């Protein structure tokens, strides 16, 4: 008997079956490793998406807060301007002469009347004096 059969007690076809089983095991291990790598890659992508979503939410909240602050600031400025305009209007109104129930609504016509009376008086006086001087 030869030494090969003693060291390798395999029947015909067993070597091929063993070789095929080893190849299948290696292929299965390779598939499992690829699936693990794929799962790890997918998890990284999910983590990246989750981080981007969290950053977007944070940014949205920050922008909403900024917008709210700007709105309050604008409302405050508007209220202050409105108040200043009201005060200015009240002061202007207070400094204006009354147009209703005013005893002398038109000073110019009074002045014109007084001047006219004065002129007439002066002319009358001069005429009188002139007639007295001619006597």
PDB file of N, CA and C in Angstrom, residues 49-128:
ATOM      1  N   UNK A  49     -26.820  61.491   7.974  1.00  0.00           N
ATOM      2  CA  UNK A  49     -28.140  62.093   7.706  1.00  0.00           C
ATOM      3  C   UNK A  49     -28.762  62.610   9.006  1.00  0.00           C
ATOM      4  N   UNK A  50     -28.654  61.809  10.063  1.00  0.00           N
ATOM      5  CA  UNK A  50     -29.206  62.220  11.363  1.00  0.00           C
ATOM      6  C   UNK A  50     -28.503  63.481  11.871  1.00  0.00           C
ATOM      7  N   UNK A  51     -27.191  63.529  11.699  1.00  0.00           N
ATOM      8  CA  UNK A  51     -26.429  64.713  12.132  1.00  0.00           C
ATOM      9  C   UNK A  51     -26.848  65.933  11.311  1.00  0.00           C
ATOM     10  N   UNK A  52     -27.019  65.754   9.989  1.00  0.00           N
ATOM     11  CA  UNK A  52     -27.445  66.864   9.118  1.00  0.00           C
ATOM     12  C   UNK A  52     -28.848  67.331   9.509  1.00  0.00           C
ATOM     13  N   UNK A  53     -29.731  66.380   9.823  1.00  0.00           N
ATOM     14  CA  UNK A  53     -31.099  66.728  10.221  1.00  0.00           C
ATOM     15  C   UNK A  53     -31.083  67.492  11.547  1.00  0.00           C
ATOM     16  N   UNK A  54     -30.256  67.047  12.480  1.00  0.00           N
ATOM     17  CA  UNK A  54     -30.154  67.723  13.775  1.00  0.00           C
ATOM     18  C   UNK A  54     -29.602  69.135  13.581  1.00  0.00           C
ATOM     19  N   UNK A  55     -28.597  69.281  12.714  1.00  0.00           N
ATOM     20  CA  UNK A  55     -28.019  70.602  12.438  1.00  0.00           C
ATOM     21  C   UNK A  55     -29.058  71.504  11.771  1.00  0.00           C
ATOM     22  N   UNK A  56     -29.827  70.939  10.845  1.00  0.00           N
ATOM     23  CA  UNK A  56     -30.862  71.717  10.157  1.00  0.00           C
ATOM     24  C   UNK A  56     -31.933  72.176  11.142  1.00  0.00           C
ATOM     25  N   UNK A  57     -32.327  71.276  12.051  1.00  0.00           N
ATOM     26  CA  UNK A  57     -33.336  71.620  13.065  1.00  0.00           C
ATOM     27  C   UNK A  57     -32.811  72.737  13.961  1.00  0.00           C
ATOM     28  N   UNK A  58     -31.539  72.571  14.385  1.00  0.00           N
ATOM     29  CA  UNK A  58     -30.909  73.578  15.246  1.00  0.00           C
ATOM     30  C   UNK A  58     -30.860  74.929  14.531  1.00  0.00           C
ATOM     31  N   UNK A  59     -30.482  74.895  13.250  1.00  0.00           N
ATOM     32  CA  UNK A  59     -30.398  76.124  12.448  1.00  0.00           C
ATOM     33  C   UNK A  59     -31.777  76.761  12.291  1.00  0.00           C
ATOM     34  N   UNK A  60     -32.783  75.926  12.053  1.00  0.00           N
ATOM     35  CA  UNK A  60     -34.161  76.423  11.903  1.00  0.00           C
ATOM     36  C   UNK A  60     -34.611  77.108  13.198  1.00  0.00           C
ATOM     37  N   UNK A  61     -34.328  76.474  14.334  1.00  0.00           N
ATOM     38  CA  UNK A  61     -34.702  77.040  15.640  1.00  0.00           C
ATOM     39  C   UNK A  61     -33.965  78.353  15.883  1.00  0.00           C
ATOM     40  N   UNK A  62     -32.677  78.388  15.510  1.00  0.00           N
ATOM     41  CA  UNK A  62     -31.875  79.603  15.687  1.00  0.00           C
ATOM     42  C   UNK A  62     -32.447  80.727  14.817  1.00  0.00           C
ATOM     43  N   UNK A  63     -32.776  80.393  13.563  1.00  0.00           N
ATOM     44  CA  UNK A  63     -33.344  81.398  12.656  1.00  0.00           C
ATOM     45  C   UNK A  63     -34.701  81.879  13.155  1.00  0.00           C
ATOM     46  N   UNK A  64     -35.500  80.971  13.700  1.00  0.00           N
ATOM     47  CA  UNK A  64     -36.810  81.347  14.241  1.00  0.00           C
ATOM     48  C   UNK A  64     -36.625  82.308  15.416  1.00  0.00           C
ATOM     49  N   UNK A  65     -35.618  82.022  16.259  1.00  0.00           N
ATOM     50  CA  UNK A  65     -35.343  82.890  17.408  1.00  0.00           C
ATOM     51  C   UNK A  65     -34.893  84.270  16.918  1.00  0.00           C
ATOM     52  N   UNK A  66     -33.997  84.290  15.927  1.00  0.00           N
ATOM     53  CA  UNK A  66     -33.516  85.563  15.357  1.00  0.00           C
ATOM     54  C   UNK A  66     -34.690  86.334  14.758  1.00  0.00           C
ATOM     55  N   UNK A  67     -35.545  85.635  14.016  1.00  0.00           N
ATOM     56  CA  UNK A  67     -36.709  86.285  13.401  1.00  0.00           C
ATOM     57  C   UNK A  67     -37.629  86.865  14.470  1.00  0.00           C
ATOM     58  N   UNK A  68     -37.828  86.114  15.558  1.00  0.00           N
ATOM     59  CA  UNK A  68     -38.688  86.581  16.658  1.00  0.00           C
ATOM     60  C   UNK A  68     -38.080  87.829  17.304  1.00  0.00           C
ATOM     61  N   UNK A  69     -36.758  87.795  17.507  1.00  0.00           N
ATOM     62  CA  UNK A  69     -36.072  88.953  18.099  1.00  0.00           C
ATOM     63  C   UNK A  69     -36.194  90.174  17.178  1.00  0.00           C
ATOM     64  N   UNK A  70     -36.005  89.955  15.865  1.00  0.00           N
ATOM     65  CA  UNK A  70     -36.116  91.053  14.888  1.00  0.00           C
ATOM     66  C   UNK A  70     -37.538  91.618  14.882  1.00  0.00           C
ATOM     67  N   UNK A  71     -38.524  90.713  14.975  1.00  0.00           N
ATOM     68  CA  UNK A  71     -39.926  91.139  14.986  1.00  0.00           C
ATOM     69  C   UNK A  71     -40.194  92.008  16.222  1.00  0.00           C
ATOM     70  N   UNK A  72     -39.723  91.530  17.383  1.00  0.00           N
ATOM     71  CA  UNK A  72     -39.919  92.295  18.626  1.00  0.00           C
ATOM     72  C   UNK A  72     -39.227  93.650  18.523  1.00  0.00           C
ATOM     73  N   UNK A  73     -38.006  93.650  17.976  1.00  0.00           N
ATOM     74  CA  UNK A  73     -37.236  94.879  17.819  1.00  0.00           C
ATOM     75  C   UNK A  73     -37.993  95.849  16.915  1.00  0.00           C
ATOM     76  N   UNK A  74     -38.515  95.341  15.792  1.00  0.00           N
ATOM     77  CA  UNK A  74     -39.272  96.178  14.863  1.00  0.00           C
ATOM     78  C   UNK A  74     -40.531  96.723  15.524  1.00  0.00           C
ATOM     79  N   UNK A  75     -41.229  95.869  16.270  1.00  0.00           N
ATOM     80  CA  UNK A  75     -42.448  96.300  16.958  1.00  0.00           C
ATOM     81  C   UNK A  75     -42.131  97.389  17.984  1.00  0.00           C
ATOM     82  N   UNK A  76     -41.012  97.207  18.703  1.00  0.00           N
ATOM     83  CA  UNK A  76     -40.600  98.188  19.708  1.00  0.00           C
ATOM     84  C   UNK A  76     -40.260  99.512  19.027  1.00  0.00           C
ATOM     85  N   UNK A  77     -39.473  99.439  17.932  1.00  0.00           N
ATOM     86  CA  UNK A  77     -39.102 100.652  17.197  1.00  0.00           C
ATOM     87  C   UNK A  77     -40.343 101.354  16.665  1.00  0.00           C
ATOM     88  N   UNK A  78     -41.272 100.550  16.122  1.00  0.00           N
ATOM     89  CA  UNK A  78     -42.504 101.114  15.575  1.00  0.00           C
ATOM     90  C   UNK A  78     -43.303 101.805  16.682  1.00  0.00           C
ATOM     91  N   UNK A  79     -43.393 101.149  17.827  1.00  0.00           N
ATOM     92  CA  UNK A  79     -44.131 101.726  18.965  1.00  0.00           C
ATOM     93  C   UNK A  79     -43.474 103.028  19.412  1.00  0.00           C
ATOM     94  N   UNK A  80     -42.133 103.031  19.462  1.00  0.00           N
ATOM     95  CA  UNK A  80     -41.406 104.244  19.871  1.00  0.00           C
ATOM     96  C   UNK A  80     -41.632 105.368  18.863  1.00  0.00           C
ATOM     97  N   UNK A  81     -41.551 105.046  17.562  1.00  0.00           N
ATOM     98  CA  UNK A  81     -41.768 106.063  16.521  1.00  0.00           C
ATOM     99  C   UNK A  81     -43.192 106.596  16.594  1.00  0.00           C
ATOM    100  N   UNK A  82     -44.154 105.693  16.760  1.00  0.00           N
ATOM    101  CA  UNK A  82     -45.559 106.092  16.855  1.00  0.00           C
ATOM    102  C   UNK A  82     -45.751 107.029  18.035  1.00  0.00           C
ATOM    103  N   UNK A  83     -45.144 106.676  19.171  1.00  0.00           N
ATOM    104  CA  UNK A  83     -45.250 107.494  20.379  1.00  0.00           C
ATOM    105  C   UNK A  83     -44.633 108.872  20.145  1.00  0.00           C
ATOM    106  N   UNK A  84     -43.466 108.887  19.493  1.00  0.00           N
ATOM    107  CA  UNK A  84     -42.788 110.155  19.212  1.00  0.00           C
ATOM    108  C   UNK A  84     -43.644 111.021  18.286  1.00  0.00           C
ATOM    109  N   UNK A  85     -44.255 110.415  17.286  1.00  0.00           N
ATOM    110  CA  UNK A  85     -45.116 111.149  16.344  1.00  0.00           C
ATOM    111  C   UNK A  85     -46.335 111.701  17.076  1.00  0.00           C
ATOM    112  N   UNK A  86     -46.923 110.872  17.969  1.00  0.00           N
ATOM    113  CA  UNK A  86     -48.084 111.333  18.754  1.00  0.00           C
ATOM    114  C   UNK A  86     -47.707 112.528  19.624  1.00  0.00           C
ATOM    115  N   UNK A  87     -46.529 112.438  20.290  1.00  0.00           N
ATOM    116  CA  UNK A  87     -46.069 113.534  21.144  1.00  0.00           C
ATOM    117  C   UNK A  87     -45.862 114.797  20.314  1.00  0.00           C
ATOM    118  N   UNK A  88     -45.196 114.627  19.164  1.00  0.00           N
ATOM    119  CA  UNK A  88     -44.917 115.763  18.280  1.00  0.00           C
ATOM    120  C   UNK A  88     -46.223 116.397  17.809  1.00  0.00           C
ATOM    121  N   UNK A  89     -47.188 115.551  17.449  1.00  0.00           N
ATOM    122  CA  UNK A  89     -48.489 116.042  16.990  1.00  0.00           C
ATOM    123  C   UNK A  89     -49.197 116.800  18.112  1.00  0.00           C
ATOM    124  N   UNK A  90     -49.109 116.273  19.341  1.00  0.00           N
ATOM    125  CA  UNK A  90     -49.741 116.930  20.496  1.00  0.00           C
ATOM    126  C   UNK A  90     -49.099 118.289  20.754  1.00  0.00           C
ATOM    127  N   UNK A  91     -47.757 118.335  20.655  1.00  0.00           N
ATOM    128  CA  UNK A  91     -47.047 119.606  20.864  1.00  0.00           C
ATOM    129  C   UNK A  91     -47.417 120.605  19.772  1.00  0.00           C
ATOM    130  N   UNK A  92     -47.446 120.142  18.521  1.00  0.00           N
ATOM    131  CA  UNK A  92     -47.792 121.011  17.399  1.00  0.00           C
ATOM    132  C   UNK A  92     -49.207 121.550  17.576  1.00  0.00           C
ATOM    133  N   UNK A  93     -50.102 120.669  17.953  1.00  0.00           N
ATOM    134  CA  UNK A  93     -51.502 121.057  18.151  1.00  0.00           C
ATOM    135  C   UNK A  93     -51.617 122.096  19.268  1.00  0.00           C
ATOM    136  N   UNK A  94     -50.847 121.886  20.338  1.00  0.00           N
ATOM    137  CA  UNK A  94     -50.891 122.791  21.485  1.00  0.00           C
ATOM    138  C   UNK A  94     -50.338 124.172  21.121  1.00  0.00           C
ATOM    139  N   UNK A  95     -49.358 124.197  20.211  1.00  0.00           N
ATOM    140  CA  UNK A  95     -48.739 125.480  19.849  1.00  0.00           C
ATOM    141  C   UNK A  95     -49.533 126.222  18.772  1.00  0.00           C
ATOM    142  N   UNK A  96     -50.477 125.540  18.127  1.00  0.00           N
ATOM    143  CA  UNK A  96     -51.289 126.177  17.077  1.00  0.00           C
ATOM    144  C   UNK A  96     -52.384 127.032  17.716  1.00  0.00           C
ATOM    145  N   UNK A  97     -52.674 128.209  17.147  1.00  0.00           N
ATOM    146  CA  UNK A  97     -53.810 128.969  17.674  1.00  0.00           C
ATOM    147  C   UNK A  97     -55.096 128.229  17.348  1.00  0.00           C
ATOM    148  N   UNK A  98     -56.057 128.351  18.237  1.00  0.00           N
ATOM    149  CA  UNK A  98     -57.343 127.693  18.025  1.00  0.00           C
ATOM    150  C   UNK A  98     -57.998 128.262  16.775  1.00  0.00           C
ATOM    151  N   UNK A  99     -58.487 127.401  15.917  1.00  0.00           N
ATOM    152  CA  UNK A  99     -59.168 127.889  14.715  1.00  0.00           C
ATOM    153  C   UNK A  99     -60.659 127.938  14.948  1.00  0.00           C
ATOM    154  N   UNK A 100     -61.152 127.068  15.829  1.00  0.00           N
ATOM    155  CA  UNK A 100     -62.583 127.100  16.152  1.00  0.00           C
ATOM    156  C   UNK A 100     -62.766 127.874  17.439  1.00  0.00           C
ATOM    157  N   UNK A 101     -63.874 128.580  17.546  1.00  0.00           N
ATOM    158  CA  UNK A 101     -64.200 129.362  18.742  1.00  0.00           C
ATOM    159  C   UNK A 101     -63.105 130.371  19.063  1.00  0.00           C
ATOM    160  N   UNK A 102     -62.388 130.845  18.041  1.00  0.00           N
ATOM    161  CA  UNK A 102     -61.325 131.821  18.258  1.00  0.00           C
ATOM    162  C   UNK A 102     -61.938 133.209  18.141  1.00  0.00           C
ATOM    163  N   UNK A 103     -61.758 134.076  19.148  1.00  0.00           N
ATOM    164  CA  UNK A 103     -62.353 135.409  19.083  1.00  0.00           C
ATOM    165  C   UNK A 103     -61.740 136.259  17.966  1.00  0.00           C
ATOM    166  N   UNK A 104     -60.475 136.021  17.593  1.00  0.00           N
ATOM    167  CA  UNK A 104     -59.848 136.790  16.515  1.00  0.00           C
ATOM    168  C   UNK A 104     -59.183 135.832  15.533  1.00  0.00           C
ATOM    169  N   UNK A 105     -59.977 135.186  14.685  1.00  0.00           N
ATOM    170  CA  UNK A 105     -59.379 134.183  13.807  1.00  0.00           C
ATOM    171  C   UNK A 105     -58.503 134.807  12.716  1.00  0.00           C
ATOM    172  N   UNK A 106     -58.748 136.075  12.349  1.00  0.00           N
ATOM    173  CA  UNK A 106     -57.951 136.665  11.290  1.00  0.00           C
ATOM    174  C   UNK A 106     -57.377 137.990  11.759  1.00  0.00           C
ATOM    175  N   UNK A 107     -56.152 137.965  12.255  1.00  0.00           N
ATOM    176  CA  UNK A 107     -55.506 139.174  12.785  1.00  0.00           C
ATOM    177  C   UNK A 107     -55.243 140.193  11.689  1.00  0.00           C
ATOM    178  N   UNK A 108     -54.953 139.716  10.487  1.00  0.00           N
ATOM    179  CA  UNK A 108     -54.585 140.631   9.399  1.00  0.00           C
ATOM    180  C   UNK A 108     -55.724 141.598   9.054  1.00  0.00           C
ATOM    181  N   UNK A 109     -56.942 141.099   9.036  1.00  0.00           N
ATOM    182  CA  UNK A 109     -58.063 141.996   8.715  1.00  0.00           C
ATOM    183  C   UNK A 109     -58.234 143.049   9.811  1.00  0.00           C
ATOM    184  N   UNK A 110     -57.961 142.657  11.085  1.00  0.00           N
ATOM    185  CA  UNK A 110     -58.020 143.625  12.194  1.00  0.00           C
ATOM    186  C   UNK A 110     -56.944 144.693  12.017  1.00  0.00           C
ATOM    187  N   UNK A 111     -55.742 144.248  11.669  1.00  0.00           N
ATOM    188  CA  UNK A 111     -54.624 145.189  11.467  1.00  0.00           C
ATOM    189  C   UNK A 111     -54.958 146.143  10.321  1.00  0.00           C
ATOM    190  N   UNK A 112     -55.470 145.576   9.221  1.00  0.00           N
ATOM    191  CA  UNK A 112     -55.838 146.399   8.049  1.00  0.00           C
ATOM    192  C   UNK A 112     -56.891 147.443   8.438  1.00  0.00           C
ATOM    193  N   UNK A 113     -57.852 147.036   9.238  1.00  0.00           N
ATOM    194  CA  UNK A 113     -58.909 147.945   9.680  1.00  0.00           C
ATOM    195  C   UNK A 113     -58.356 149.082  10.533  1.00  0.00           C
ATOM    196  N   UNK A 114     -57.465 148.716  11.462  1.00  0.00           N
ATOM    197  CA  UNK A 114     -56.861 149.716  12.354  1.00  0.00           C
ATOM    198  C   UNK A 114     -56.029 150.702  11.528  1.00  0.00           C
ATOM    199  N   UNK A 115     -55.252 150.187  10.582  1.00  0.00           N
ATOM    200  CA  UNK A 115     -54.425 151.055   9.740  1.00  0.00           C
ATOM    201  C   UNK A 115     -55.296 151.997   8.910  1.00  0.00           C
ATOM    202  N   UNK A 116     -56.364 151.464   8.394  1.00  0.00           N
ATOM    203  CA  UNK A 116     -57.283 152.281   7.585  1.00  0.00           C
ATOM    204  C   UNK A 116     -57.883 153.400   8.442  1.00  0.00           C
ATOM    205  N   UNK A 117     -58.316 153.046   9.653  1.00  0.00           N
ATOM    206  CA  UNK A 117     -58.864 154.046  10.585  1.00  0.00           C
ATOM    207  C   UNK A 117     -57.819 155.115  10.892  1.00  0.00           C
ATOM    208  N   UNK A 118     -56.575 154.690  11.123  1.00  0.00           N
ATOM    209  CA  UNK A 118     -55.489 155.614  11.440  1.00  0.00           C
ATOM    210  C   UNK A 118     -55.251 156.581  10.288  1.00  0.00           C
ATOM    211  N   UNK A 119     -55.197 156.015   9.061  1.00  0.00           N
ATOM    212  CA  UNK A 119     -54.993 156.844   7.865  1.00  0.00           C
ATOM    213  C   UNK A 119     -56.104 157.897   7.746  1.00  0.00           C
ATOM    214  N   UNK A 120     -57.314 157.433   7.911  1.00  0.00           N
ATOM    215  CA  UNK A 120     -58.457 158.349   7.817  1.00  0.00           C
ATOM    216  C   UNK A 120     -58.355 159.454   8.865  1.00  0.00           C
ATOM    217  N   UNK A 121     -57.980 159.051  10.075  1.00  0.00           N
ATOM    218  CA  UNK A 121     -57.842 160.038  11.155  1.00  0.00           C
ATOM    219  C   UNK A 121     -56.773 161.070  10.810  1.00  0.00           C
ATOM    220  N   UNK A 122     -55.628 160.584  10.307  1.00  0.00           N
ATOM    221  CA  UNK A 122     -54.533 161.486   9.951  1.00  0.00           C
ATOM    222  C   UNK A 122     -54.979 162.423   8.844  1.00  0.00           C
ATOM    223  N   UNK A 123     -55.629 161.898   7.815  1.00  0.00           N
ATOM    224  CA  UNK A 123     -56.101 162.733   6.702  1.00  0.00           C
ATOM    225  C   UNK A 123     -57.108 163.767   7.213  1.00  0.00           C
ATOM    226  N   UNK A 124     -57.988 163.315   8.045  1.00  0.00           N
ATOM    227  CA  UNK A 124     -59.016 164.212   8.601  1.00  0.00           C
ATOM    228  C   UNK A 124     -58.351 165.321   9.424  1.00  0.00           C
ATOM    229  N   UNK A 125     -57.361 164.928  10.220  1.00  0.00           N
ATOM    230  CA  UNK A 125     -56.638 165.903  11.042  1.00  0.00           C
ATOM    231  C   UNK A 125     -55.928 166.925  10.158  1.00  0.00           C
ATOM    232  N   UNK A 126     -55.260 166.433   9.112  1.00  0.00           N
ATOM    233  CA  UNK A 126     -54.536 167.319   8.215  1.00  0.00           C
ATOM    234  C   UNK A 126     -55.480 168.276   7.501  1.00  0.00           C
ATOM    235  N   UNK A 127     -56.600 167.779   7.080  1.00  0.00           N
ATOM    236  CA  UNK A 127     -57.594 168.652   6.427  1.00  0.00           C
ATOM    237  C   UNK A 127     -58.058 169.737   7.403  1.00  0.00           C
ATOM    238  N   UNK A 128     -58.336 169.302   8.604  1.00  0.00           N
ATOM    239  CA  UNK A 128     -58.814 170.236   9.635  1.00  0.00           C
ATOM    240  C   UNK A 128     -57.753 171.304   9.905  1.00  0.00           C
TER     241      UNK A 128
END
